[in-house]
Amino acid sequence: MSVIEEVKQRIDIAEVVSQYVKLTKSGRTFRGLCPFHSEKHPSFFIYPERQSWHCFGACNTGGDIFSFIMKKEGIDFGEALRLLAQRAGVSLPSRLEPSAKRDEQERLYQANEAATHYFHNLLLHSSAGEKTQSYVASRGLSLETITSFQLGFSPNSWEALKQYLLERGYTESELLTAGLVIETEAGGTHDRFRNRLMFPIYDIKGRITGFGARALDDSLPKYLNSPQTPIFDKSSSLYGINLAAAAIRQQNMVVMVEGYMDVITAHQNGFNNVVASMGTSVTEKQVSAVKRLTKNMALALDADAAGEEAMLRGVGYENTLDAEVKVIILPSGKDPDDVIKEDAKMWQNLLEEALPVVDYTFDMVTAKLDLTTAGDQRFAVERLGPIVLEIKDPVRYAHYVQKLARLAKVPERTIEATLSKIKTAHRAKEPKLEAIAQALRPVFSSPVEEYCLALLLQHPELKGYRQQPSAEYFQNSENREIFIAWQQASDLSSLKGELDPAIWEHLDYLLTKSLPPNQIEEKYTGTVLRLREGFLRGLATKGEAALALEAELGGTAAELAKLEEQGIEISLQLGEVFSQKSRRVRSKGAEK
Ligand SMILES: [Zn+2]
């Protein structure tokens, strides 16, 4: 399956559109006020079964989720694909990045690299950096550690870094995009990081994607990060991954901590498989990022913060990793940095004693209960049941059903029955998106569209042909993109250049699709007619549905009349298609 198809399958059009338009469900459709023109009465429809949308008002146009996002966000197909892929959790292979974009990103990496160099030098070799140097020394960091993490010092100046980088040929707009400078209200820019200890954040390939920065005075926030940029996404970054990757692979285990200092101290003490989620709780994206290195993960959690919610997330990570997640419980109020510095042996022990997240949750919940009483037994099942239900691995699921049965002192089948009751109650309350998407999964491919495109692409002589489809006949955005590019391009290589690389796979498929050897023009004319017919039929059914709904909801006479008029227009055009078709059949007969 191509990434485009994968995105389409995972995205539910009604769900995405409802973020922009207030939708009301009505039968098998949703409707709302059209986001593309101004109106008082809703004429904008979503058809979940077809995963399409249509405006019967002033726009009188429609399409799939890609065309909706492109129109709504004012972006091109590639950008819409990236946006939706991110939403759908589909990762796009980097080879699909257009080369111009790659070049732009390369510049940002280089700007970050130059900034890192600048900050690092100031920390080690400037008088302004002396205070910071003594701070890191007081935290026990060796020169070797400072160098391997490339720690730095950003001076207390509005322009120092900016000037330094401008002199090296970076433009102000590149520095803005990299998040190194901030736009002021007056329209100028100034350095984002001032008077801070700088932690460059590397990706697994060793490229610097952004920065973390700790205030050295009372400035707030105490920790400041680079903003989201084309190369930095905090929620998928892991601090220290560049230095930890080899150890994670080797030990087949990753330890997740929260802070920069936790990682640095761990590494300085030889615990090299430690990375940080940078302040916030671990995200699914971060878990997916380490999955390529190991399936075994341990989360270092503060005893006070290790709530049930964190536990539930832990189970989610288990499902992502398809392996058990362990928790390292830190002494109350201490972070790994403190623990390791006080007693590295103790950290080692905590690692060895780490418990599987579900077992730990069982311990937490039952610690306060008296499991000889029926009330507490029931309570235990109620609290732990939903967590057990989240476990997707059948073997571990069965294991914890048994464990719960033992704890609550009831037969396993009683637990099973309770769990299935919880499950049903859960389902009824908030239907899982996955289930909705499954139920609404439409047919995504459009054989006629593809056949028509394959003919056009493989037979350049058709370009001059009288009968041409219109771009709107193509309901699939990738087909529409290819058709529009084909109209504009003079040859295949320029056509490819016009297209987003994500579409190349589909283009190659069309270029190599096997076609009948003869009567190409004949087949082409027929295909264009079929496309037109399909387009008009689609309009007609959508229009009928709109009309029925309008009547049902008590639409005004004028609105009903307008819809009806549109319906008549469509059927007239359809009639034209049919007469053309029958003419073709007749002339074929005459040839014989
Ligand atoms: Zn509209």
Coordinates of C-alpha atoms in Angstrom, one line a residue, residues 358-359 361-363 365-367 369-373 376-378 380-381 384 400-410 415:
V358 CA 1.1 -3.7 34.8
D359 CA 2.5 -5.5 37.8
T361 CA 0.0 -0.8 38.7
F362 CA -1.5 -3.9 40.4
D363 CA 0.8 -3.3 43.4
V365 CA -3.9 -0.2 43.4
T366 CA -4.0 -3.1 45.8
A367 CA -1.6 -1.7 48.3
L369 CA -7.0 -2.4 49.7
D370 CA -8.1 -5.2 52.0
L371 CA -8.6 -8.0 49.5
T372 CA -10.4 -10.2 52.0
T373 CA -13.5 -8.0 51.7
D376 CA -12.3 -4.1 47.9
Q377 CA -12.2 -7.2 45.7
R378 CA -14.8 -5.5 43.4
A380 CA -9.7 -3.9 42.5
V381 CA -11.4 -5.5 39.4
L384 CA -7.5 -2.8 37.1
Y400 CA -3.1 -10.7 34.0
V401 CA -6.7 -12.0 33.8
Q402 CA -5.3 -14.9 36.0
K403 CA -3.5 -12.6 38.2
L404 CA -6.6 -10.4 38.7
A405 CA -8.7 -13.5 39.4
R406 CA -6.2 -14.7 42.1
L407 CA -6.2 -11.2 43.7
A408 CA -9.9 -10.8 43.7
K409 CA -10.3 -14.5 44.7
V410 CA -12.9 -15.2 42.1
I415 CA -13.1 -11.8 35.5

